[in-house]
Amino acid sequence: MTTSPTAAASVAPAPPEQAGAPAEWLAFRHHREEQLAVAHGVLSQVALHWVDPEAGAQTFAGLPGSWSVEDGLLTVRWRGAELTVLAGSADVTTDEVPDVDGTVHRATVTTPGDVRLAAFAEDVQIDLIRRGGRTGLRVLDPQAPRRTAFTHVPTAPYDPSLVLSGSWREQPATVTVGSALPWLEQHLDSPGVATLEIDGRPVELVLTGTANILFTDEASGSSTPDWRVVTAEIDGDRLTVDLNRAVAFPAAFSAWATCPRPPAGNHLPIAALAGELRVERTER
C-alpha cells in the first residue's frame, strides 16, 4: 500500500463585506465559504465513473487499479503502491491475492452507503457513491482549478424584505424528485407543507428533511442557480424563511454532482435575488 497522501494546498475564501448586514448572516456566509473551500469537497470534484456490474473488471482513465461490482459489492484490485485505502475495516475488507506477476492488493466495500474509499497520487481521493441502483467512483482533486481559484460565491446584498413568515402543517410523506442526472430519481422524506404569502397570495412549498425548502424562483437559471435550498426556522405551527440564507447545491458548481431537484410545485413567483447567485459550473 502507498504512503500517506500529502496535505492539500489551503484555499482562503474572501469573506463577504456588506455594510449593515446582520452579524449572524455574515458569520453564516463565512462558514459557508470555509465549507466550500475544504480540500476534498464539491469544488474538488473532477470526474465520476460508473462501474458496470455486467462488464467484469474495468479500468478508468486517470484511476489506478481495476474495478468490478460482483453480487452488489464493489471490489478494486491494484499493484504495489498505486492506492491507499482510506475507509476503515467496518466499511471495507482488504487482503492480498496471488497473481502470475506477483501479489495483488484487493479491497471490497461491504457497507451499503457512500464511502471515502481511497487516495492516490498527490492526495487525489475517490468516493464510492450509490445512486439509483448504480455504483459510481467520484474523483476529488484538491488541485482542481475550480478549487484553487476559489475566492467566494457571488451573493446578493442582504435584503431584510426577503425574510418571509408563514405557517406550516404536519403532513409526513415521501416525495419523489428528479436530480442533476437526467436518469436519476430520488426519494426525500417530508415532514409537511409550508405556506408563505408572496405578493399577496399564498404559496405552498413542500418541506424536506427536517425543515429544508428546495425551490426555484423567477430568476433561476439566469441570475440565480437552477435551484437552491434554504432551511426554515419552525416555531409551533409558524415558520420563518430567510431567503438571504439560500445556498446553491453542489450541482451549481460541479458537472459531477447528483443533487436532488425541488419537489414539484416548489417555486417562488418572484425573482428571489437573495442568497447565493448563479455561477458557471465546470468539469474541473
mmCIF file of C-alpha atoms in Angstrom:
data_model
loop_
_atom_site.group_PDB
_atom_site.id
_atom_site.type_symbol
_atom_site.label_atom_id
_atom_site.label_comp_id
_atom_site.label_asym_id
_atom_site.label_seq_id
_atom_site.Cartn_x
_atom_site.Cartn_y
_atom_site.Cartn_z
ATOM 1 C CA MET A 1 0.000 0.000 0.000
ATOM 2 C CA THR A 2 1.096 3.562 -0.560
ATOM 3 C CA THR A 3 2.343 6.028 1.966
ATOM 4 C CA SER A 4 0.020 8.669 3.374
ATOM 5 C CA PRO A 5 -1.045 11.314 0.819
ATOM 6 C CA THR A 6 0.405 14.792 1.077
ATOM 7 C CA ALA A 7 -1.666 17.586 2.570
ATOM 8 C CA ALA A 8 -3.740 19.578 0.097
ATOM 9 C CA ALA A 9 -2.958 23.204 -0.529
ATOM 10 C CA SER A 10 -5.114 25.513 1.560
ATOM 11 C CA VAL A 11 -7.634 27.846 -0.012
ATOM 12 C CA ALA A 12 -8.626 31.024 1.808
ATOM 13 C CA PRO A 13 -12.050 32.282 0.683
ATOM 14 C CA ALA A 14 -12.690 36.004 0.708
ATOM 15 C CA PRO A 15 -15.279 36.936 3.350
ATOM 16 C CA PRO A 16 -18.398 38.841 2.314
ATOM 17 C CA GLU A 17 -18.185 42.539 3.144
ATOM 18 C CA GLN A 18 -21.586 44.171 3.300
ATOM 19 C CA ALA A 19 -22.118 47.252 5.423
ATOM 20 C CA GLY A 20 -25.184 46.998 7.621
ATOM 21 C CA ALA A 21 -25.723 43.257 7.144
ATOM 22 C CA PRO A 22 -26.582 41.348 10.345
ATOM 23 C CA ALA A 23 -23.596 39.821 12.118
ATOM 24 C CA GLU A 24 -25.362 36.427 12.211
ATOM 25 C CA TRP A 25 -25.709 36.416 8.430
ATOM 26 C CA LEU A 26 -22.081 37.441 7.909
ATOM 27 C CA ALA A 27 -20.999 34.589 10.197
ATOM 28 C CA PHE A 28 -23.227 32.219 8.223
ATOM 29 C CA ARG A 29 -21.588 33.343 4.965
ATOM 30 C CA HIS A 30 -18.044 32.969 6.417
ATOM 31 C CA HIS A 31 -18.835 29.414 7.494
ATOM 32 C CA ARG A 32 -20.363 28.569 4.127
ATOM 33 C CA GLU A 33 -17.300 29.821 2.210
ATOM 34 C CA GLU A 34 -14.983 27.835 4.503
ATOM 35 C CA GLN A 35 -17.020 24.671 3.920
ATOM 36 C CA LEU A 36 -16.810 25.081 0.158
ATOM 37 C CA ALA A 37 -13.040 25.585 0.293
ATOM 38 C CA VAL A 38 -12.216 22.278 2.037
ATOM 39 C CA ALA A 39 -9.672 20.121 0.246
ATOM 40 C CA HIS A 40 -11.965 17.255 -0.774
ATOM 41 C CA GLY A 41 -15.340 18.925 -1.153
ATOM 42 C CA VAL A 42 -17.592 19.817 -4.049
ATOM 43 C CA LEU A 43 -15.070 22.212 -5.610
ATOM 44 C CA SER A 44 -12.534 19.377 -5.969
ATOM 45 C CA GLN A 45 -14.825 17.067 -7.983
ATOM 46 C CA VAL A 46 -13.144 16.280 -11.320
ATOM 47 C CA ALA A 47 -14.750 13.051 -12.565
ATOM 48 C CA LEU A 48 -17.479 10.484 -11.971
ATOM 49 C CA HIS A 49 -17.181 6.939 -13.319
ATOM 50 C CA TRP A 50 -19.994 4.365 -13.191
ATOM 51 C CA VAL A 51 -18.924 0.747 -12.681
ATOM 52 C CA ASP A 52 -20.943 -1.616 -14.873
ATOM 53 C CA PRO A 53 -21.772 -4.828 -12.950
ATOM 54 C CA GLU A 54 -22.112 -6.703 -16.253
ATOM 55 C CA ALA A 55 -18.679 -5.734 -17.601
ATOM 56 C CA GLY A 56 -16.362 -7.576 -15.199
ATOM 57 C CA ALA A 57 -13.107 -5.875 -14.242
ATOM 58 C CA GLN A 58 -12.907 -2.342 -15.651
ATOM 59 C CA THR A 59 -10.295 0.407 -15.774
ATOM 60 C CA PHE A 60 -10.957 4.141 -15.922
ATOM 61 C CA ALA A 61 -8.846 6.953 -17.340
ATOM 62 C CA GLY A 62 -6.812 8.619 -14.621
ATOM 63 C CA LEU A 63 -7.589 5.990 -11.957
ATOM 64 C CA PRO A 64 -5.227 3.219 -10.848
ATOM 65 C CA GLY A 65 -6.461 -0.320 -10.358
ATOM 66 C CA SER A 66 -9.224 -2.432 -11.862
ATOM 67 C CA TRP A 67 -12.793 -2.138 -10.601
ATOM 68 C CA SER A 68 -15.735 -4.513 -10.578
ATOM 69 C CA VAL A 69 -19.127 -4.979 -8.973
ATOM 70 C CA GLU A 70 -19.936 -8.552 -8.024
ATOM 71 C CA ASP A 71 -23.095 -9.535 -6.112
ATOM 72 C CA GLY A 72 -23.644 -5.836 -5.410
ATOM 73 C CA LEU A 73 -20.214 -5.354 -3.812
ATOM 74 C CA LEU A 74 -17.530 -3.116 -5.312
ATOM 75 C CA THR A 75 -14.032 -4.606 -5.451
ATOM 76 C CA VAL A 76 -10.823 -2.879 -6.519
ATOM 77 C CA ARG A 77 -7.533 -4.640 -7.283
ATOM 78 C CA TRP A 78 -4.191 -2.880 -7.654
ATOM 79 C CA ARG A 79 -0.483 -3.462 -7.577
ATOM 80 C CA GLY A 80 2.278 -2.042 -5.432
ATOM 81 C CA ALA A 81 1.721 1.414 -4.027
ATOM 82 C CA GLU A 82 -0.875 2.654 -6.513
ATOM 83 C CA LEU A 83 -3.645 3.159 -3.924
ATOM 84 C CA THR A 84 -4.059 3.913 -0.221
ATOM 85 C CA VAL A 85 -7.277 2.606 1.335
ATOM 86 C CA LEU A 86 -8.860 5.331 3.467
ATOM 87 C CA ALA A 87 -12.007 3.541 4.646
ATOM 88 C CA GLY A 88 -11.908 1.600 7.891
ATOM 89 C CA SER A 89 -12.447 -2.098 8.453
ATOM 90 C CA ALA A 90 -16.124 -1.537 9.293
ATOM 91 C CA ASP A 91 -16.697 -0.476 5.676
ATOM 92 C CA VAL A 92 -14.017 -2.292 3.674
ATOM 93 C CA THR A 93 -12.233 -5.642 3.801
ATOM 94 C CA THR A 94 -8.679 -5.817 2.426
ATOM 95 C CA ASP A 95 -6.398 -8.683 1.559
ATOM 96 C CA GLU A 96 -3.741 -9.781 -0.907
ATOM 97 C CA VAL A 97 -4.190 -12.377 -3.622
ATOM 98 C CA PRO A 98 -1.537 -14.215 -5.629
ATOM 99 C CA ASP A 99 -1.120 -13.397 -9.293
ATOM 100 C CA VAL A 100 1.123 -14.647 -12.086
ATOM 101 C CA ASP A 101 3.004 -11.342 -11.941
ATOM 102 C CA GLY A 102 3.160 -11.129 -8.155
ATOM 103 C CA THR A 103 0.881 -10.160 -5.308
ATOM 104 C CA VAL A 104 -2.219 -8.037 -5.980
ATOM 105 C CA HIS A 105 -3.897 -5.920 -3.310
ATOM 106 C CA ARG A 106 -7.673 -6.232 -3.077
ATOM 107 C CA ALA A 107 -10.320 -4.172 -1.249
ATOM 108 C CA THR A 108 -14.052 -4.901 -1.144
ATOM 109 C CA VAL A 109 -16.608 -2.393 0.133
ATOM 110 C CA THR A 110 -19.070 -4.134 2.444
ATOM 111 C CA THR A 111 -21.154 -1.195 3.669
ATOM 112 C CA PRO A 112 -24.283 -0.186 1.694
ATOM 113 C CA GLY A 113 -23.670 3.575 1.959
ATOM 114 C CA ASP A 114 -21.288 6.080 0.402
ATOM 115 C CA VAL A 115 -17.624 5.711 1.395
ATOM 116 C CA ARG A 116 -14.483 7.834 1.159
ATOM 117 C CA LEU A 117 -12.632 4.869 -0.237
ATOM 118 C CA ALA A 118 -9.053 5.535 -1.344
ATOM 119 C CA ALA A 119 -6.329 8.017 -2.229
ATOM 120 C CA PHE A 120 -3.638 8.091 -4.888
ATOM 121 C CA ALA A 121 -1.100 10.457 -6.472
ATOM 122 C CA GLU A 122 -0.849 13.870 -4.776
ATOM 123 C CA ASP A 123 -3.798 13.460 -2.377
ATOM 124 C CA VAL A 124 -6.401 12.733 -5.046
ATOM 125 C CA GLN A 125 -9.207 10.828 -3.338
ATOM 126 C CA ILE A 126 -12.003 8.531 -4.511
ATOM 127 C CA ASP A 127 -15.523 8.386 -3.128
ATOM 128 C CA LEU A 128 -17.707 5.365 -3.707
ATOM 129 C CA ILE A 129 -21.288 6.558 -4.241
ATOM 130 C CA ARG A 130 -24.504 4.647 -4.881
ATOM 131 C CA ARG A 131 -27.305 6.314 -6.801
ATOM 132 C CA GLY A 132 -30.394 4.778 -8.365
ATOM 133 C CA GLY A 133 -29.023 1.256 -8.132
ATOM 134 C CA ARG A 134 -25.705 2.219 -9.766
ATOM 135 C CA THR A 135 -22.223 2.280 -8.243
ATOM 136 C CA GLY A 136 -20.047 5.294 -9.003
ATOM 137 C CA LEU A 137 -16.493 6.460 -8.355
ATOM 138 C CA ARG A 138 -16.273 10.199 -7.770
ATOM 139 C CA VAL A 139 -12.760 11.639 -8.060
ATOM 140 C CA LEU A 140 -11.726 14.566 -5.813
ATOM 141 C CA ASP A 141 -8.586 16.546 -6.646
ATOM 142 C CA PRO A 142 -7.673 19.466 -4.349
ATOM 143 C CA GLN A 143 -5.647 20.949 -7.224
ATOM 144 C CA ALA A 144 -8.720 21.304 -9.430
ATOM 145 C CA PRO A 145 -8.737 24.833 -10.905
ATOM 146 C CA ARG A 146 -12.290 25.309 -9.640
ATOM 147 C CA ARG A 147 -10.994 24.965 -6.087
ATOM 148 C CA THR A 148 -7.573 26.623 -6.319
ATOM 149 C CA ALA A 149 -9.102 29.710 -7.954
ATOM 150 C CA PHE A 150 -11.994 29.895 -5.489
ATOM 151 C CA THR A 151 -12.469 33.156 -3.603
ATOM 152 C CA HIS A 152 -16.179 33.319 -2.811
ATOM 153 C CA VAL A 153 -19.662 32.561 -4.108
ATOM 154 C CA PRO A 154 -21.415 35.552 -5.711
ATOM 155 C CA THR A 155 -24.007 36.571 -3.143
ATOM 156 C CA ALA A 156 -26.743 39.199 -3.288
ATOM 157 C CA PRO A 157 -26.676 42.081 -0.792
ATOM 158 C CA TYR A 158 -28.594 41.298 2.375
ATOM 159 C CA ASP A 159 -32.266 42.232 1.913
ATOM 160 C CA PRO A 160 -34.400 42.241 5.086
ATOM 161 C CA SER A 161 -37.590 42.301 2.989
ATOM 162 C CA LEU A 162 -36.813 38.736 1.889
ATOM 163 C CA VAL A 163 -37.131 37.318 5.383
ATOM 164 C CA LEU A 164 -40.565 35.740 4.984
ATOM 165 C CA SER A 165 -43.008 34.484 7.594
ATOM 166 C CA GLY A 166 -45.673 31.872 7.184
ATOM 167 C CA SER A 167 -47.214 28.732 8.582
ATOM 168 C CA TRP A 168 -46.768 25.035 8.121
ATOM 169 C CA ARG A 169 -48.842 21.916 8.588
ATOM 170 C CA GLU A 170 -47.595 18.481 9.503
ATOM 171 C CA GLN A 171 -48.114 16.090 6.593
ATOM 172 C CA PRO A 172 -45.445 13.357 6.640
ATOM 173 C CA ALA A 173 -44.748 11.846 3.226
ATOM 174 C CA THR A 174 -42.045 10.560 0.928
ATOM 175 C CA VAL A 175 -41.712 12.693 -2.201
ATOM 176 C CA THR A 176 -40.115 11.578 -5.460
ATOM 177 C CA VAL A 177 -37.942 14.170 -7.189
ATOM 178 C CA GLY A 178 -35.587 14.378 -10.143
ATOM 179 C CA SER A 179 -31.904 15.145 -9.837
ATOM 180 C CA ALA A 180 -28.932 16.733 -11.558
ATOM 181 C CA LEU A 181 -28.653 13.472 -13.526
ATOM 182 C CA PRO A 182 -31.489 13.035 -16.047
ATOM 183 C CA TRP A 183 -31.896 9.303 -15.343
ATOM 184 C CA LEU A 184 -31.903 9.502 -11.557
ATOM 185 C CA GLU A 185 -34.967 9.783 -9.312
ATOM 186 C CA GLN A 186 -34.546 10.339 -5.594
ATOM 187 C CA HIS A 187 -36.906 9.882 -2.667
ATOM 188 C CA LEU A 188 -36.936 12.516 0.080
ATOM 189 C CA ASP A 189 -38.695 12.418 3.439
ATOM 190 C CA SER A 190 -41.042 15.358 4.037
ATOM 191 C CA PRO A 191 -42.420 16.448 7.423
ATOM 192 C CA GLY A 192 -45.114 18.654 5.877
ATOM 193 C CA VAL A 193 -46.018 21.698 3.824
ATOM 194 C CA ALA A 194 -45.129 25.364 4.368
ATOM 195 C CA THR A 195 -47.360 28.249 3.291
ATOM 196 C CA LEU A 196 -45.840 31.664 2.597
ATOM 197 C CA GLU A 197 -47.669 34.771 1.461
ATOM 198 C CA ILE A 198 -45.857 36.259 -1.519
ATOM 199 C CA ASP A 199 -47.194 39.258 -3.435
ATOM 200 C CA GLY A 200 -50.496 38.929 -1.652
ATOM 201 C CA ARG A 201 -51.192 35.271 -2.397
ATOM 202 C CA PRO A 202 -50.389 32.026 -0.590
ATOM 203 C CA VAL A 203 -47.601 29.838 -1.957
ATOM 204 C CA GLU A 204 -47.289 26.241 -0.743
ATOM 205 C CA LEU A 205 -43.854 24.598 -0.561
ATOM 206 C CA VAL A 206 -43.073 21.007 0.395
ATOM 207 C CA LEU A 207 -40.555 20.746 3.234
ATOM 208 C CA THR A 208 -37.902 18.026 3.111
ATOM 209 C CA GLY A 209 -35.514 16.706 5.700
ATOM 210 C CA THR A 210 -36.307 18.458 8.967
ATOM 211 C CA ALA A 211 -37.150 21.928 7.663
ATOM 212 C CA ASN A 212 -35.489 22.396 4.268
ATOM 213 C CA ILE A 213 -37.103 24.079 1.288
ATOM 214 C CA LEU A 214 -35.709 23.162 -2.127
ATOM 215 C CA PHE A 215 -37.003 25.751 -4.575
ATOM 216 C CA THR A 216 -36.780 27.571 -7.869
ATOM 217 C CA ASP A 217 -37.690 31.210 -8.477
ATOM 218 C CA GLU A 218 -38.335 33.505 -11.419
ATOM 219 C CA ALA A 219 -34.608 34.202 -11.824
ATOM 220 C CA SER A 220 -33.499 30.540 -11.671
ATOM 221 C CA GLY A 221 -31.104 29.662 -14.450
ATOM 222 C CA SER A 222 -30.254 33.293 -15.139
ATOM 223 C CA SER A 223 -29.360 35.419 -12.110
ATOM 224 C CA THR A 224 -29.822 32.647 -9.566
ATOM 225 C CA PRO A 225 -28.851 28.946 -9.690
ATOM 226 C CA ASP A 226 -31.149 26.420 -11.344
ATOM 227 C CA TRP A 227 -32.404 25.586 -7.863
ATOM 228 C CA ARG A 228 -31.403 26.294 -4.288
ATOM 229 C CA VAL A 229 -32.135 25.251 -0.720
ATOM 230 C CA VAL A 230 -32.881 27.229 2.428
ATOM 231 C CA THR A 231 -33.564 25.975 5.941
ATOM 232 C CA ALA A 232 -36.707 27.325 7.604
ATOM 233 C CA GLU A 233 -36.975 28.101 11.306
ATOM 234 C CA ILE A 234 -40.049 26.434 12.797
ATOM 235 C CA ASP A 235 -41.828 27.574 15.967
ATOM 236 C CA GLY A 236 -45.025 25.670 16.635
ATOM 237 C CA ASP A 237 -47.162 25.975 13.512
ATOM 238 C CA ARG A 238 -45.332 29.099 12.332
ATOM 239 C CA LEU A 239 -42.134 29.324 10.344
ATOM 240 C CA THR A 240 -39.651 31.894 9.076
ATOM 241 C CA VAL A 241 -37.720 31.616 5.817
ATOM 242 C CA ASP A 242 -34.704 33.885 5.351
ATOM 243 C CA LEU A 243 -34.004 33.804 1.618
ATOM 244 C CA ASN A 244 -30.709 35.603 2.285
ATOM 245 C CA ARG A 245 -29.525 32.201 3.538
ATOM 246 C CA ALA A 246 -30.439 30.368 0.325
ATOM 247 C CA VAL A 247 -27.498 28.356 -0.967
ATOM 248 C CA ALA A 248 -26.736 26.542 -4.205
ATOM 249 C CA PHE A 249 -26.489 22.783 -4.420
ATOM 250 C CA PRO A 250 -23.172 21.173 -5.446
ATOM 251 C CA ALA A 251 -24.636 20.730 -8.944
ATOM 252 C CA ALA A 252 -24.422 24.518 -9.370
ATOM 253 C CA PHE A 253 -20.606 24.220 -9.264
ATOM 254 C CA SER A 254 -19.730 20.735 -10.473
ATOM 255 C CA ALA A 255 -20.780 18.715 -13.510
ATOM 256 C CA TRP A 256 -20.237 15.566 -11.406
ATOM 257 C CA ALA A 257 -22.868 16.205 -8.713
ATOM 258 C CA THR A 258 -26.020 14.112 -8.232
ATOM 259 C CA CYS A 259 -28.155 16.559 -6.214
ATOM 260 C CA PRO A 260 -31.938 16.198 -5.818
ATOM 261 C CA ARG A 261 -34.170 18.741 -7.547
ATOM 262 C CA PRO A 262 -37.052 20.513 -5.756
ATOM 263 C CA PRO A 263 -40.383 18.748 -5.290
ATOM 264 C CA ALA A 264 -42.936 19.578 -7.980
ATOM 265 C CA GLY A 265 -44.505 22.990 -7.364
ATOM 266 C CA ASN A 266 -41.759 24.322 -5.078
ATOM 267 C CA HIS A 267 -41.470 27.596 -6.983
ATOM 268 C CA LEU A 268 -41.369 31.177 -5.739
ATOM 269 C CA PRO A 269 -43.300 33.501 -8.090
ATOM 270 C CA ILE A 270 -40.683 36.239 -7.655
ATOM 271 C CA ALA A 271 -37.082 36.822 -8.722
ATOM 272 C CA ALA A 272 -35.567 35.958 -5.341
ATOM 273 C CA LEU A 273 -32.335 37.971 -5.643
ATOM 274 C CA ALA A 274 -31.113 36.994 -2.201
ATOM 275 C CA GLY A 275 -28.540 34.492 -1.054
ATOM 276 C CA GLU A 276 -26.206 32.776 -3.482
ATOM 277 C CA LEU A 277 -26.316 33.777 -7.134
ATOM 278 C CA ARG A 278 -25.527 31.803 -10.291
ATOM 279 C CA VAL A 279 -22.038 30.549 -11.112
ATOM 280 C CA GLU A 280 -20.864 28.664 -14.181
ATOM 281 C CA ARG A 281 -20.355 25.010 -13.357
ATOM 282 C CA THR A 282 -17.314 23.224 -14.731
ATOM 283 C CA GLU A 283 -15.859 19.733 -15.090
ATOM 284 C CA ARG A 284 -12.687 20.764 -13.241
#
